[in-house]
mmCIF file of C-alpha atoms and ligand atoms in Angstrom:
data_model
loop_
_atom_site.group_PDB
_atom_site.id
_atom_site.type_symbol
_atom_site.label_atom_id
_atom_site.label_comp_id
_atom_site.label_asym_id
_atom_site.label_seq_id
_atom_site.Cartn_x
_atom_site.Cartn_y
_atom_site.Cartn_z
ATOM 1 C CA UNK A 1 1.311 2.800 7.058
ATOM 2 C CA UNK A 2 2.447 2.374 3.531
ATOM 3 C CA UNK A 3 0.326 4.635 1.690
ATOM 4 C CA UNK A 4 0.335 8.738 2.206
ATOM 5 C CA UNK A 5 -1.911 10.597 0.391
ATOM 6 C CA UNK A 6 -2.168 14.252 -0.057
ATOM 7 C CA UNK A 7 -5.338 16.106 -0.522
ATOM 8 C CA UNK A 8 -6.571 19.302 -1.670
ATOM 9 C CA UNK A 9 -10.259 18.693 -2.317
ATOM 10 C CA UNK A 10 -13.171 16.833 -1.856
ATOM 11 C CA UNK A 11 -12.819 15.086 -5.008
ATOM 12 C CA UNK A 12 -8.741 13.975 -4.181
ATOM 13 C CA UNK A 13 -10.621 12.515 -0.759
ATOM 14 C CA UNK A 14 -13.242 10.279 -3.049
ATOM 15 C CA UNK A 15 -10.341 8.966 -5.174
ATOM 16 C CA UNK A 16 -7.819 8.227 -1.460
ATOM 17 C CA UNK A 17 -11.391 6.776 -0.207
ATOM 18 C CA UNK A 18 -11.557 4.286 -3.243
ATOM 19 C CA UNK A 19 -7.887 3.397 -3.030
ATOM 20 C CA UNK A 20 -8.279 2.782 0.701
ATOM 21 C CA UNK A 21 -11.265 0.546 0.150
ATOM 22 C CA UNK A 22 -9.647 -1.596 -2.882
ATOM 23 C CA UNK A 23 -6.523 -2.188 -0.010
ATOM 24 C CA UNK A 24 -9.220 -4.128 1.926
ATOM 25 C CA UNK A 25 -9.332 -7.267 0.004
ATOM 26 C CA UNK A 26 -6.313 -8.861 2.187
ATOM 27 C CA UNK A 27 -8.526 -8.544 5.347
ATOM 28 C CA UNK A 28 -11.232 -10.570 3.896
ATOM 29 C CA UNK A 29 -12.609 -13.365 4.311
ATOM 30 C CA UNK A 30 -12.318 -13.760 8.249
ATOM 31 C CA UNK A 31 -14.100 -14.540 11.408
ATOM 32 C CA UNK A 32 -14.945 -11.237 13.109
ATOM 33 C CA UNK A 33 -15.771 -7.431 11.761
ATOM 34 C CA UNK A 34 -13.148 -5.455 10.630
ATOM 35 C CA UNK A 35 -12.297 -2.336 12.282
ATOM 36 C CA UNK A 36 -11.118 0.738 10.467
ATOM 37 C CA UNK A 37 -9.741 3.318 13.015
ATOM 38 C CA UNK A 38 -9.776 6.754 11.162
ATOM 39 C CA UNK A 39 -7.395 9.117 13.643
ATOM 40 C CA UNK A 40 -7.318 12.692 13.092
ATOM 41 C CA UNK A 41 -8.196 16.330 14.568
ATOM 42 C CA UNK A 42 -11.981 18.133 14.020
ATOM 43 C CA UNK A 43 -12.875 18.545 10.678
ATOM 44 C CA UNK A 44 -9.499 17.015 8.834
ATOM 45 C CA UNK A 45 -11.911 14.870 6.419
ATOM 46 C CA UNK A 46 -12.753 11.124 8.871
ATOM 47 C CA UNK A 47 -16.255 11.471 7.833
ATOM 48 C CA UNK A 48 -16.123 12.675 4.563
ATOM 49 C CA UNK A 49 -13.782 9.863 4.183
ATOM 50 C CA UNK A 50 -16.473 7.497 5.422
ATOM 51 C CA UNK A 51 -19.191 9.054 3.201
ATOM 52 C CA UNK A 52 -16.858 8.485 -0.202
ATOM 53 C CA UNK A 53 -16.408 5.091 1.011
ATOM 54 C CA UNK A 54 -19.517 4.178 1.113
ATOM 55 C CA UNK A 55 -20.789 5.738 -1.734
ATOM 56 C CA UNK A 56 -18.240 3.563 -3.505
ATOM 57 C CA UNK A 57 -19.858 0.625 -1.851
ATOM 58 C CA UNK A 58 -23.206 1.572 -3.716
ATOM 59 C CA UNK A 59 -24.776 2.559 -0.085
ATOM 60 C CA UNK A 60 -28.281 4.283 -1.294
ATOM 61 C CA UNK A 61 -28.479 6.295 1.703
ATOM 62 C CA UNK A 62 -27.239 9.780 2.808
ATOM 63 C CA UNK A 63 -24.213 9.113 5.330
ATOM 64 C CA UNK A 64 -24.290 11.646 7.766
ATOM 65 C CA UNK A 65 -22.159 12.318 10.718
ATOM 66 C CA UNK A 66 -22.664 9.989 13.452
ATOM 67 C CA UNK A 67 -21.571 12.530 16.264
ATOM 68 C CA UNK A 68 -24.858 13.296 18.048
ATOM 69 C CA UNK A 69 -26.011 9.011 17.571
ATOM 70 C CA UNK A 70 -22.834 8.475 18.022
ATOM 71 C CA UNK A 71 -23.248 4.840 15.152
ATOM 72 C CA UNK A 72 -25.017 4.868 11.833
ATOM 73 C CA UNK A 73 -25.522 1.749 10.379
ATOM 74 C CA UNK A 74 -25.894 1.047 6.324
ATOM 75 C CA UNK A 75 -26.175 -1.557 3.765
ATOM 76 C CA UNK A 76 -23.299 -2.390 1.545
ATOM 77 C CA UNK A 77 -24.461 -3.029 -2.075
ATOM 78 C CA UNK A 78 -21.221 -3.084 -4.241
ATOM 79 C CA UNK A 79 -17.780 -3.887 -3.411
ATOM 80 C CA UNK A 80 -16.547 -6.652 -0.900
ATOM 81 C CA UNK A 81 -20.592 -7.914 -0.510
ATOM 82 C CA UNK A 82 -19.563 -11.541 -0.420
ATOM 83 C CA UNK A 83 -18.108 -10.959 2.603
ATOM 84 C CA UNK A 84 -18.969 -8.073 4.002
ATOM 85 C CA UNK A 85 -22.998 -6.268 3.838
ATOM 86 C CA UNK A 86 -22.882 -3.947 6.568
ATOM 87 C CA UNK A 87 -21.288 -0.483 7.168
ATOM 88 C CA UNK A 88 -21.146 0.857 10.595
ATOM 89 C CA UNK A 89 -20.490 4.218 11.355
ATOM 90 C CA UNK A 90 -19.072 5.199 15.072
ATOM 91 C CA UNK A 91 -18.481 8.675 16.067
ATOM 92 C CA UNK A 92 -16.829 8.240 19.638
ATOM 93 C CA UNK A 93 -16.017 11.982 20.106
ATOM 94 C CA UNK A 94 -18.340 12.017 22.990
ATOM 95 C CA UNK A 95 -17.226 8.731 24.726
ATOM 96 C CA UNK A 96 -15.459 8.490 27.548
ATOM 97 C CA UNK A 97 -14.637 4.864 27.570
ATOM 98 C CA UNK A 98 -14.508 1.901 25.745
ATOM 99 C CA UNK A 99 -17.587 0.610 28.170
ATOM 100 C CA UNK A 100 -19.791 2.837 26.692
ATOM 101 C CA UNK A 101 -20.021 1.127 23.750
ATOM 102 C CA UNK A 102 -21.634 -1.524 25.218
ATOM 103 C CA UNK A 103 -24.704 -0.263 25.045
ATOM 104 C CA UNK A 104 -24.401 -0.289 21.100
ATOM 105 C CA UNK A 105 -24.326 -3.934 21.329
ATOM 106 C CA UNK A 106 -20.227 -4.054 20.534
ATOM 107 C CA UNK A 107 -19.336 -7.285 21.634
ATOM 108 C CA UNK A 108 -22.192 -8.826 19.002
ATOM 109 C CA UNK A 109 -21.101 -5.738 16.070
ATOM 110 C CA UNK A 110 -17.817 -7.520 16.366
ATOM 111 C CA UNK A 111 -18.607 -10.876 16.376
ATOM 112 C CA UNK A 112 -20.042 -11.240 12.697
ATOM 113 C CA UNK A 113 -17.962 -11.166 10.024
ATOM 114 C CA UNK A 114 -20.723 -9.280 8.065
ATOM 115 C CA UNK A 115 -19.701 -6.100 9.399
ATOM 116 C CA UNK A 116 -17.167 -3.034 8.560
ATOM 117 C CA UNK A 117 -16.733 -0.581 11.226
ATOM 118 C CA UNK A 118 -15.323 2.444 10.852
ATOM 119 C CA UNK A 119 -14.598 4.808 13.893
ATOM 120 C CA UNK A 120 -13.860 8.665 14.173
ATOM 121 C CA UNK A 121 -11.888 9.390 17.544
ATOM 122 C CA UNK A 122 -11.002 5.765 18.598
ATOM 123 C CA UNK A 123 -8.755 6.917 20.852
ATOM 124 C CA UNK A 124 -11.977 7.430 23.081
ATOM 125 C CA UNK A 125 -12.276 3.878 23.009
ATOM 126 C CA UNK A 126 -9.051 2.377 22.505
ATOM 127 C CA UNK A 127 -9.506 -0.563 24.790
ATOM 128 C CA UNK A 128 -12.703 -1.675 22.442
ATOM 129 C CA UNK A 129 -10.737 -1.832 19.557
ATOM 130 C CA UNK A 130 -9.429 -5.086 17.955
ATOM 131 C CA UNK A 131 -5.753 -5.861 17.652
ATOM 132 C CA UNK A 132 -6.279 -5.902 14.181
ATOM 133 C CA UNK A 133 -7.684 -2.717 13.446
ATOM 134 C CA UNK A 134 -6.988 -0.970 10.278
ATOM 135 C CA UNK A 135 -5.197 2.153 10.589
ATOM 136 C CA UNK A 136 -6.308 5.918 8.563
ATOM 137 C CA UNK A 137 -4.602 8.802 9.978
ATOM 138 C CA UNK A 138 -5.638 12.384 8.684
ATOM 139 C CA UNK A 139 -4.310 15.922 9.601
ATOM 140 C CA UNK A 140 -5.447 19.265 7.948
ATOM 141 C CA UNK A 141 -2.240 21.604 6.972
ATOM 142 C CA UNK A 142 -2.134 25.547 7.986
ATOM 143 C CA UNK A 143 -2.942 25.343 3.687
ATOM 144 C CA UNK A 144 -5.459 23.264 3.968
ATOM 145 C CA UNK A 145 -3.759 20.811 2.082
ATOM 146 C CA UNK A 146 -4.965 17.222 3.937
ATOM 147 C CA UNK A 147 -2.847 14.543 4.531
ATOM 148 C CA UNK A 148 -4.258 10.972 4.591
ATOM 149 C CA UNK A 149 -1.800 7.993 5.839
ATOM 150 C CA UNK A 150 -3.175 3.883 5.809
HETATM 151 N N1 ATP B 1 -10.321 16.284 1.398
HETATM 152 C C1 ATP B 1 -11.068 17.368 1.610
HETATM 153 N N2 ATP B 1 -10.958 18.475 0.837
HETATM 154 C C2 ATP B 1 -11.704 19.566 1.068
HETATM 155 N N3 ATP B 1 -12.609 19.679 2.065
HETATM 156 C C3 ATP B 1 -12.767 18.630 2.859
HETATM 157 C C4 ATP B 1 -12.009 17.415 2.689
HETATM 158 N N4 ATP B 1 -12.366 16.550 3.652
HETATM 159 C C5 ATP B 1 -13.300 17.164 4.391
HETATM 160 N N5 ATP B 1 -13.541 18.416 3.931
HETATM 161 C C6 ATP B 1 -14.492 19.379 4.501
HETATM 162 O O1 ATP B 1 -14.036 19.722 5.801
HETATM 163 C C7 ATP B 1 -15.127 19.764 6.712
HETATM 164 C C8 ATP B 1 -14.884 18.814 7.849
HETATM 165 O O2 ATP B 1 -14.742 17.508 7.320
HETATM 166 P P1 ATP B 1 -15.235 16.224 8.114
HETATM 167 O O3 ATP B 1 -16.576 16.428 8.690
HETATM 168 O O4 ATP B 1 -15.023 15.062 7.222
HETATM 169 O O5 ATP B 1 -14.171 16.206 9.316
HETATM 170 P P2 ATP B 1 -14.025 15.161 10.509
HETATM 171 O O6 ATP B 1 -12.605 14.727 10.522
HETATM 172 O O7 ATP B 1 -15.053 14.112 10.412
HETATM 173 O O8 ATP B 1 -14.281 16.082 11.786
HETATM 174 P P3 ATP B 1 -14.909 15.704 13.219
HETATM 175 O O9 ATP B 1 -13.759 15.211 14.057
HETATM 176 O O10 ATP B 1 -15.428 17.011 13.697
HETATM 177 O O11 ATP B 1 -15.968 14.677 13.033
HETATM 178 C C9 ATP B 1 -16.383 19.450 5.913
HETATM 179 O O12 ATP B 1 -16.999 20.657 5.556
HETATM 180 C C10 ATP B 1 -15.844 18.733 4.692
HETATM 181 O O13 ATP B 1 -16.677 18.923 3.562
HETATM 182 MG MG1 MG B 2 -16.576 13.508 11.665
#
């Protein structure tokens, strides 16, 4: 991790999303989805990270948090699109195991190319995850300063 990022607000967390995105480029193109691990304790900022980088990516709808679904899937419309047109967003808080992904169709998610995944509590399912995930670590300070690490 090369880049640490402090913030205080939900507008530092758009402009660390948008940095965080433009570092994708050197991923791209390739032969499977990309995997974006985002590592962190309840409510230090994984989703709201999600939701900042997707509204960067021009995604028209709402991104809400996948816990309850557990994936949310949306359409990229700015941003990497020649490569990459699909957002997918995995809460696996409530996993036990990497097999219970399978059920969400992982093995095919992973195969195409098309597809960006990013994943709140992959520790849950660290077996499912590609060696080539993309790192985002987050922690919340007792001043509720955040810290954001990729
Ligand atoms: N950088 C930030 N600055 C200020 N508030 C933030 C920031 N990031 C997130 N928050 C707020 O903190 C709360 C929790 O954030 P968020 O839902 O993103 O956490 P999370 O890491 O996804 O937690 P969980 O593990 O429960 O899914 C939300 O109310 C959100 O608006
Ligand atoms: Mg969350």
């Amino acid at each position: 991790m090369s880049h640490i990022y402090k913030s205080k607000s939900l507008a530092d967390s758009d402009t660390i999303a948008k940095a965080f995105a433009d570092t994708l480029h050197c991923h791209f193109p390739r032969r499977r989805a990309l995997v974006v691990a985002l590592r962190g304790e309840l409510g230090a900022g994984k989703t709201a990270f999600v939701k900042n980088v997707a509204r960067y990516w021009g995604v028209a709808d709402e991104v809400i948090s996948p816990t309850f679904i557990i994936e949310r899937i949306y359409r990229i419309h700015t941003g990497f699109t020649q490569y990459c047109t699909q957002l997918i967003h995995i809460d696996a808080y409530r996993l036990a195991s990497a097999k219970e992904l399978i059920p969400l169709d992982w093995e095919r998610t992973l195969r195409d190319p098309r597809n960006i995944v990013f994943i709140e509590w992959p520790e849950h399912v660290a077996d499912a995850l590609p060696d080539d995930t993309v790192q985002v670590s987050f922690s919340l300070g007792d001043d509720g300063v955040r810290t954001v690490a990729f």
